């Protein structure tokens, strides 16, 4: 006896359509789902003995050390991309290298107090960002060309400023303590230790950028000019100044990342932000994956943070899935695939629903 398969009812179709719309328009929901899929997949592979080392909560927590600079630079890229007109900053990695050398001189060789050296480094990063902002906002250079030019310039200066040598004096080496993991208060004995940089650098930056975008007039102007700078200009908004400041803020964050990298390496390295594939491309990938529209005007801090967690825990699992250095090469493949996926997803969402809402 045969039975005829029941066709989906209109209600079932509507529910599926609603779920699809949520995943496409609510980037937070999609990223949360992808994080769960990635973590569960590697947990299953770990249980099956397919990984070279345990993929557990301790390992996941330890891998968050790389999330600090990535998330911070992802937020820096978010600011400039939001400004519209092809806004992008290819020089963030070079700014990290050059600002890191400035920090190395100030704290490691000139003996400045740590707080003053950090402020000076952040200020120097803001100055480098201001150069980018001036070229893009006031001279009218395309952001891609302007920041590519400054990338080469900053990278070269970082290399020659100390004759290609890193700065590894004793005060600099002692900064490695910034990279240690600490126990959380109250319930720390029940969860893995968390890298200190999460609390000293990343969380303050996340809060500051969120407040800037969500609670200030500048944030509203930035979204406005990114959406339509012609309309914003006719509305009397300071388009050039707003876009200029986005690059300044991105440079300031890059200066703080320089301090983080010096602590992680226990050395001020002239190639800290540009070695290998550099820091700029992963930061751009994180911003786009987090829902920042490359055309400007759309993007949220929470999306960038979740995209960072996805990339970091995906990369951490890939390293354990292969023997030797093969994992690092597959990380690049995964990064490229994620970037293509994010770009396609953003395009689909814009065409079908008019953009993401979170």
Short mmCIF file of C-alpha atoms in Angstrom, two decimals:
data_model
loop_
_atom_site.label_atom_id
_atom_site.label_comp_id
_atom_site.label_asym_id
_atom_site.label_seq_id
_atom_site.Cartn_x
_atom_site.Cartn_y
_atom_site.Cartn_z
CA UNK A 1 0.00 0.00 0.00
CA UNK A 2 1.51 3.31 -1.05
CA UNK A 3 1.04 6.66 0.58
CA UNK A 4 1.26 10.04 -1.04
CA UNK A 5 3.78 12.37 0.58
CA UNK A 6 2.10 15.32 2.18
CA UNK A 7 2.90 18.67 0.67
CA UNK A 8 4.16 21.38 3.00
CA UNK A 9 1.35 23.58 4.20
CA UNK A 10 1.37 27.36 3.73
CA UNK A 11 2.11 27.74 7.43
CA UNK A 12 5.20 25.50 7.20
CA UNK A 13 6.41 27.38 4.14
CA UNK A 14 5.86 30.67 5.94
CA UNK A 15 7.82 29.46 8.97
CA UNK A 16 10.73 28.36 6.80
CA UNK A 17 10.66 31.71 5.02
CA UNK A 18 10.64 33.52 8.35
CA UNK A 19 13.64 31.55 9.60
CA UNK A 20 15.51 32.22 6.37
CA UNK A 21 14.76 35.91 6.64
CA UNK A 22 15.98 35.98 10.24
CA UNK A 23 19.27 34.28 9.34
CA UNK A 24 19.84 36.58 6.36
CA UNK A 25 18.85 39.87 7.93
CA UNK A 26 19.85 39.27 11.54
CA UNK A 27 23.60 38.80 11.20
CA UNK A 28 23.93 38.15 14.92
CA UNK A 29 21.67 35.10 14.67
CA UNK A 30 23.56 33.73 11.67
CA UNK A 31 26.96 34.21 13.29
CA UNK A 32 25.78 32.59 16.52
CA UNK A 33 24.56 29.59 14.53
CA UNK A 34 27.84 29.33 12.60
CA UNK A 35 29.85 29.50 15.83
CA UNK A 36 27.82 26.65 17.30
CA UNK A 37 28.30 24.60 14.10
CA UNK A 38 32.07 25.17 14.08
CA UNK A 39 32.55 24.37 17.77
CA UNK A 40 30.33 21.27 17.71
CA UNK A 41 32.08 20.01 14.56
CA UNK A 42 35.52 20.24 16.16
CA UNK A 43 34.25 18.75 19.43
CA UNK A 44 32.96 15.75 17.46
CA UNK A 45 36.27 15.42 15.60
CA UNK A 46 38.13 15.64 18.90
CA UNK A 47 35.97 12.91 20.40
CA UNK A 48 36.65 10.75 17.36
CA UNK A 49 40.41 11.18 17.69
CA UNK A 50 40.79 13.06 14.40
CA UNK A 51 42.65 16.06 15.87
CA UNK A 52 46.31 16.29 16.86
CA UNK A 53 45.45 17.78 20.29
CA UNK A 54 42.33 18.29 22.42
CA UNK A 55 39.85 20.91 21.21
CA UNK A 56 38.23 21.84 24.50
CA UNK A 57 37.14 24.92 26.42
CA UNK A 58 40.64 25.51 27.78
CA UNK A 59 42.03 25.52 24.24
CA UNK A 60 39.23 27.78 23.01
CA UNK A 61 39.87 30.23 25.83
CA UNK A 62 43.63 30.27 25.22
CA UNK A 63 43.06 30.97 21.51
CA UNK A 64 41.21 34.18 22.41
CA UNK A 65 44.60 35.86 22.77
CA UNK A 66 44.60 36.28 18.99
CA UNK A 67 41.07 37.68 19.09
CA UNK A 68 42.23 40.86 20.85
CA UNK A 69 44.14 42.49 17.96
CA UNK A 70 41.84 41.00 15.31
CA UNK A 71 38.64 42.31 16.86
CA UNK A 72 40.14 45.72 17.55
CA UNK A 73 41.35 46.11 13.97
CA UNK A 74 38.01 44.76 12.73
CA UNK A 75 36.36 47.64 14.60
CA UNK A 76 38.87 50.06 13.06
CA UNK A 77 37.97 48.81 9.58
CA UNK A 78 34.30 49.01 10.46
CA UNK A 79 34.60 52.74 11.18
CA UNK A 80 36.23 53.59 7.85
CA UNK A 81 33.99 51.27 5.82
CA UNK A 82 30.90 52.82 7.41
CA UNK A 83 32.00 56.20 6.06
CA UNK A 84 31.12 55.09 2.53
CA UNK A 85 32.63 56.06 -0.84
CA UNK A 86 34.70 52.87 -0.92
CA UNK A 87 36.10 53.50 2.55
CA UNK A 88 38.76 50.99 3.51
CA UNK A 89 42.13 51.07 5.28
CA UNK A 90 44.85 48.79 3.96
CA UNK A 91 47.45 50.44 6.19
CA UNK A 92 46.25 49.30 9.63
CA UNK A 93 48.89 46.55 9.82
CA UNK A 94 51.67 48.96 8.84
CA UNK A 95 50.39 51.45 11.42
CA UNK A 96 50.61 48.69 14.04
CA UNK A 97 54.23 48.06 13.05
CA UNK A 98 55.28 51.72 13.07
CA UNK A 99 53.35 52.64 16.21
CA UNK A 100 54.82 49.56 17.89
CA UNK A 101 58.33 50.83 17.18
CA UNK A 102 57.38 54.21 18.67
CA UNK A 103 56.14 52.43 21.78
CA UNK A 104 59.35 50.40 21.87
CA UNK A 105 61.46 53.56 21.84
CA UNK A 106 59.28 55.44 24.34
CA UNK A 107 58.86 52.68 26.93
CA UNK A 108 61.75 50.34 26.17
CA UNK A 109 64.60 52.76 25.50
CA UNK A 110 63.63 56.24 26.69
CA UNK A 111 62.18 55.04 29.98
CA UNK A 112 58.80 56.76 29.75
CA UNK A 113 56.09 55.64 32.22
CA UNK A 114 53.91 52.91 30.79
CA UNK A 115 50.71 54.99 30.80
CA UNK A 116 52.45 57.87 29.01
CA UNK A 117 54.00 55.54 26.43
CA UNK A 118 50.58 54.00 25.73
CA UNK A 119 48.97 57.43 25.33
CA UNK A 120 51.79 58.59 23.05
CA UNK A 121 51.49 55.45 20.92
CA UNK A 122 47.73 55.83 20.60
CA UNK A 123 48.20 59.49 19.70
CA UNK A 124 50.83 58.62 17.10
CA UNK A 125 48.48 56.04 15.62
CA UNK A 126 45.78 58.71 15.42
CA UNK A 127 48.27 60.98 13.61
CA UNK A 128 48.97 58.24 11.05
CA UNK A 129 45.23 57.75 10.62
CA UNK A 130 44.83 61.51 10.17
CA UNK A 131 47.19 61.37 7.19
CA UNK A 132 44.96 58.72 5.63
CA UNK A 133 41.86 60.74 6.43
CA UNK A 134 43.32 63.92 4.93
CA UNK A 135 44.23 62.15 1.69
CA UNK A 136 40.80 60.54 1.39
CA UNK A 137 38.50 63.25 2.74
CA UNK A 138 40.14 66.51 1.76
CA UNK A 139 42.39 65.65 -1.19
CA UNK A 140 39.87 63.23 -2.65
CA UNK A 141 42.10 60.22 -3.22
CA UNK A 142 40.30 56.86 -3.48
CA UNK A 143 40.66 55.13 -0.11
CA UNK A 144 42.13 52.01 -1.71
CA UNK A 145 44.95 53.96 -3.37
CA UNK A 146 45.58 56.34 -0.47
CA UNK A 147 45.86 53.64 2.20
CA UNK A 148 47.88 51.36 -0.07
CA UNK A 149 50.38 54.18 -0.52
CA UNK A 150 50.58 54.86 3.21
CA UNK A 151 50.84 51.12 3.84
CA UNK A 152 54.10 51.06 1.88
CA UNK A 153 55.30 54.28 3.52
CA UNK A 154 54.55 53.26 7.12
CA UNK A 155 55.94 49.78 6.56
CA UNK A 156 59.20 51.16 5.18
CA UNK A 157 59.63 53.68 7.99
CA UNK A 158 59.02 50.97 10.61
CA UNK A 159 61.76 48.86 9.06
CA UNK A 160 64.42 51.57 8.72
CA UNK A 161 63.75 53.52 11.92
CA UNK A 162 65.82 51.05 13.95
CA UNK A 163 67.92 49.50 11.18
CA UNK A 164 65.53 46.54 10.77
CA UNK A 165 66.13 45.51 14.38
CA UNK A 166 63.42 44.81 16.97
CA UNK A 167 63.47 46.48 20.38
CA UNK A 168 63.67 43.85 23.11
CA UNK A 169 64.91 45.66 26.18
CA UNK A 170 64.03 44.39 29.64
CA UNK A 171 60.98 46.65 30.16
CA UNK A 172 59.59 45.47 26.83
CA UNK A 173 60.17 41.81 27.66
CA UNK A 174 58.38 42.23 30.98
CA UNK A 175 55.26 43.36 29.08
CA UNK A 176 54.68 39.73 28.15
CA UNK A 177 52.66 39.62 31.36
CA UNK A 178 49.95 41.53 29.45
CA UNK A 179 49.36 38.33 27.47
CA UNK A 180 48.85 36.06 30.46
CA UNK A 181 45.51 34.46 31.25
CA UNK A 182 43.70 35.36 34.46
CA UNK A 183 41.00 33.73 36.54
CA UNK A 184 37.62 35.40 36.43
CA UNK A 185 36.32 36.66 39.78
CA UNK A 186 33.52 34.85 41.63
CA UNK A 187 33.14 31.87 39.26
CA UNK A 188 36.66 31.67 37.83
CA UNK A 189 37.33 28.24 39.32
CA UNK A 190 34.55 26.77 37.19
CA UNK A 191 35.60 28.21 33.82
CA UNK A 192 38.93 28.43 31.94
CA UNK A 193 41.22 31.40 32.50
CA UNK A 194 40.77 34.27 30.05
CA UNK A 195 43.58 36.29 28.41
CA UNK A 196 44.14 39.56 30.27
CA UNK A 197 44.09 41.58 27.04
CA UNK A 198 40.37 40.87 26.71
CA UNK A 199 39.71 43.09 29.74
CA UNK A 200 42.51 45.66 29.43
CA UNK A 201 42.22 46.44 25.70
CA UNK A 202 39.45 44.66 23.82
CA UNK A 203 36.42 45.28 26.04
CA UNK A 204 37.22 48.99 26.57
CA UNK A 205 37.61 49.41 22.79
CA UNK A 206 34.33 47.57 22.09
CA UNK A 207 32.46 49.72 24.60
CA UNK A 208 34.04 52.95 23.32
CA UNK A 209 33.22 52.20 19.67
CA UNK A 210 29.68 51.14 20.56
CA UNK A 211 29.11 54.34 22.51
CA UNK A 212 30.61 56.39 19.67
CA UNK A 213 28.30 54.86 17.07
CA UNK A 214 25.13 54.34 19.06
CA UNK A 215 25.09 57.19 21.54
CA UNK A 216 26.70 60.21 19.86
CA UNK A 217 25.76 62.65 17.13
CA UNK A 218 28.98 61.71 15.35
CA UNK A 219 27.84 58.10 15.07
CA UNK A 220 24.56 59.12 13.48
CA UNK A 221 26.42 61.37 11.03
CA UNK A 222 28.79 58.54 10.12
CA UNK A 223 25.93 56.21 9.25
CA UNK A 224 24.24 59.02 7.31
CA UNK A 225 27.20 59.89 5.10
CA UNK A 226 27.92 56.22 4.54
CA UNK A 227 24.40 55.66 3.32
CA UNK A 228 24.24 58.73 1.04
CA UNK A 229 26.89 61.42 1.40
CA UNK A 230 25.24 63.63 -1.25
CA UNK A 231 22.01 63.76 0.72
CA UNK A 232 24.02 64.25 3.92
CA UNK A 233 25.83 67.20 2.35
CA UNK A 234 22.55 68.79 1.27
CA UNK A 235 21.29 68.25 4.81
CA UNK A 236 24.17 70.36 6.07
CA UNK A 237 26.22 67.54 7.64
CA UNK A 238 30.04 67.94 7.76
CA UNK A 239 30.77 65.07 5.38
CA UNK A 240 34.52 65.62 5.00
CA UNK A 241 35.14 66.12 8.70
CA UNK A 242 33.06 63.08 9.64
CA UNK A 243 34.89 60.84 7.18
CA UNK A 244 38.25 62.28 8.24
CA UNK A 245 37.60 61.44 11.90
CA UNK A 246 36.73 57.84 11.02
CA UNK A 247 40.29 57.34 9.77
CA UNK A 248 41.68 59.13 12.82
CA UNK A 249 39.79 56.78 15.14
CA UNK A 250 40.97 53.78 13.11
CA UNK A 251 44.55 54.96 13.53
CA UNK A 252 44.07 55.44 17.26
CA UNK A 253 42.81 51.86 17.61
CA UNK A 254 45.76 50.65 15.53
CA UNK A 255 48.08 52.41 18.00
CA UNK A 256 46.49 50.51 20.88
CA UNK A 257 46.83 47.25 18.93
CA UNK A 258 50.53 48.07 18.59
CA UNK A 259 50.85 47.99 22.38
CA UNK A 260 49.01 44.64 22.45
CA UNK A 261 51.33 43.09 19.86
CA UNK A 262 54.44 44.34 21.65
CA UNK A 263 53.20 42.62 24.78
CA UNK A 264 52.38 39.39 22.93
CA UNK A 265 55.77 39.23 21.20
CA UNK A 266 57.69 40.65 24.21
CA UNK A 267 59.39 42.70 21.52
CA UNK A 268 58.69 45.77 19.37
CA UNK A 269 59.04 44.21 15.93
CA UNK A 270 59.18 46.34 12.75
CA UNK A 271 57.13 43.70 10.91
CA UNK A 272 54.59 42.97 13.66
CA UNK A 273 51.56 44.04 11.64
CA UNK A 274 52.72 43.14 8.14
CA UNK A 275 54.50 39.80 8.43
CA UNK A 276 52.96 36.94 6.51
CA UNK A 277 49.64 38.13 5.14
CA UNK A 278 49.50 41.07 7.51
CA UNK A 279 46.70 42.20 9.78
CA UNK A 280 44.69 44.31 7.35
CA UNK A 281 43.09 41.55 5.29
CA UNK A 282 41.87 39.48 8.27
CA UNK A 283 40.48 42.68 9.80
CA UNK A 284 38.58 43.52 6.61
CA UNK A 285 37.29 39.94 6.43
CA UNK A 286 36.02 40.14 9.99
CA UNK A 287 34.27 43.45 9.34
CA UNK A 288 32.52 42.17 6.21
CA UNK A 289 31.62 38.85 7.83
CA UNK A 290 30.22 40.80 10.78
CA UNK A 291 27.67 42.45 8.52
CA UNK A 292 29.44 45.70 7.63
CA UNK A 293 28.30 46.61 4.12
CA UNK A 294 31.30 47.39 1.92
CA UNK A 295 29.24 50.21 0.37
CA UNK A 296 29.01 51.91 3.78
CA UNK A 297 26.29 52.92 6.18
CA UNK A 298 25.49 49.46 7.58
CA UNK A 299 27.26 47.61 10.39
CA UNK A 300 27.22 46.93 14.11
CA UNK A 301 29.83 46.32 16.78
CA UNK A 302 28.24 43.07 17.97
CA UNK A 303 28.56 41.57 14.49
CA UNK A 304 32.29 42.31 14.37
CA UNK A 305 32.85 40.72 17.79
CA UNK A 306 30.97 37.53 16.89
CA UNK A 307 32.72 37.33 13.51
CA UNK A 308 36.04 37.49 15.35
CA UNK A 309 35.06 34.59 17.60
CA UNK A 310 34.02 32.56 14.55
CA UNK A 311 37.32 33.18 12.74
CA UNK A 312 39.48 32.60 15.82
CA UNK A 313 37.83 29.31 16.83
CA UNK A 314 37.71 28.12 13.22
CA UNK A 315 41.44 28.83 12.81
CA UNK A 316 42.19 27.17 16.15
CA UNK A 317 40.42 24.00 15.04
CA UNK A 318 42.09 23.96 11.62
CA UNK A 319 45.50 24.05 13.28
CA UNK A 320 44.66 20.84 15.14
CA UNK A 321 43.19 19.13 12.09
CA UNK A 322 46.51 18.96 10.24
CA UNK A 323 50.03 17.89 11.10
CA UNK A 324 52.90 20.37 11.00
CA UNK A 325 52.55 23.67 9.16
CA UNK A 326 49.78 22.50 6.83
CA UNK A 327 47.15 23.95 9.13
CA UNK A 328 48.35 27.53 8.62
CA UNK A 329 47.97 27.16 4.86
CA UNK A 330 44.44 25.83 5.20
CA UNK A 331 43.69 28.77 7.48
CA UNK A 332 44.32 31.06 4.50
CA UNK A 333 41.97 28.97 2.38
CA UNK A 334 39.30 29.17 5.08
CA UNK A 335 39.79 32.94 5.40
CA UNK A 336 39.34 33.41 1.67
CA UNK A 337 36.27 31.17 1.63
CA UNK A 338 34.76 33.07 4.56
CA UNK A 339 35.35 36.40 2.80
CA UNK A 340 33.65 35.18 -0.39
CA UNK A 341 30.78 33.76 1.67
CA UNK A 342 30.35 37.04 3.54
CA UNK A 343 30.40 39.12 0.35
CA UNK A 344 27.86 36.85 -1.35
CA UNK A 345 25.66 36.85 1.74
CA UNK A 346 25.73 40.64 2.00
CA UNK A 347 24.85 40.93 -1.69
CA UNK A 348 21.97 38.46 -1.38
CA UNK A 349 20.63 40.18 1.70
CA UNK A 350 20.77 43.61 0.08
CA UNK A 351 18.97 42.39 -3.05
CA UNK A 352 16.27 40.42 -1.26
CA UNK A 353 15.66 42.31 1.96
CA UNK A 354 17.43 45.64 1.56
CA UNK A 355 20.31 44.98 3.96
CA UNK A 356 20.99 43.47 7.36
CA UNK A 357 19.40 44.84 10.48
CA UNK A 358 21.95 43.68 12.99
#
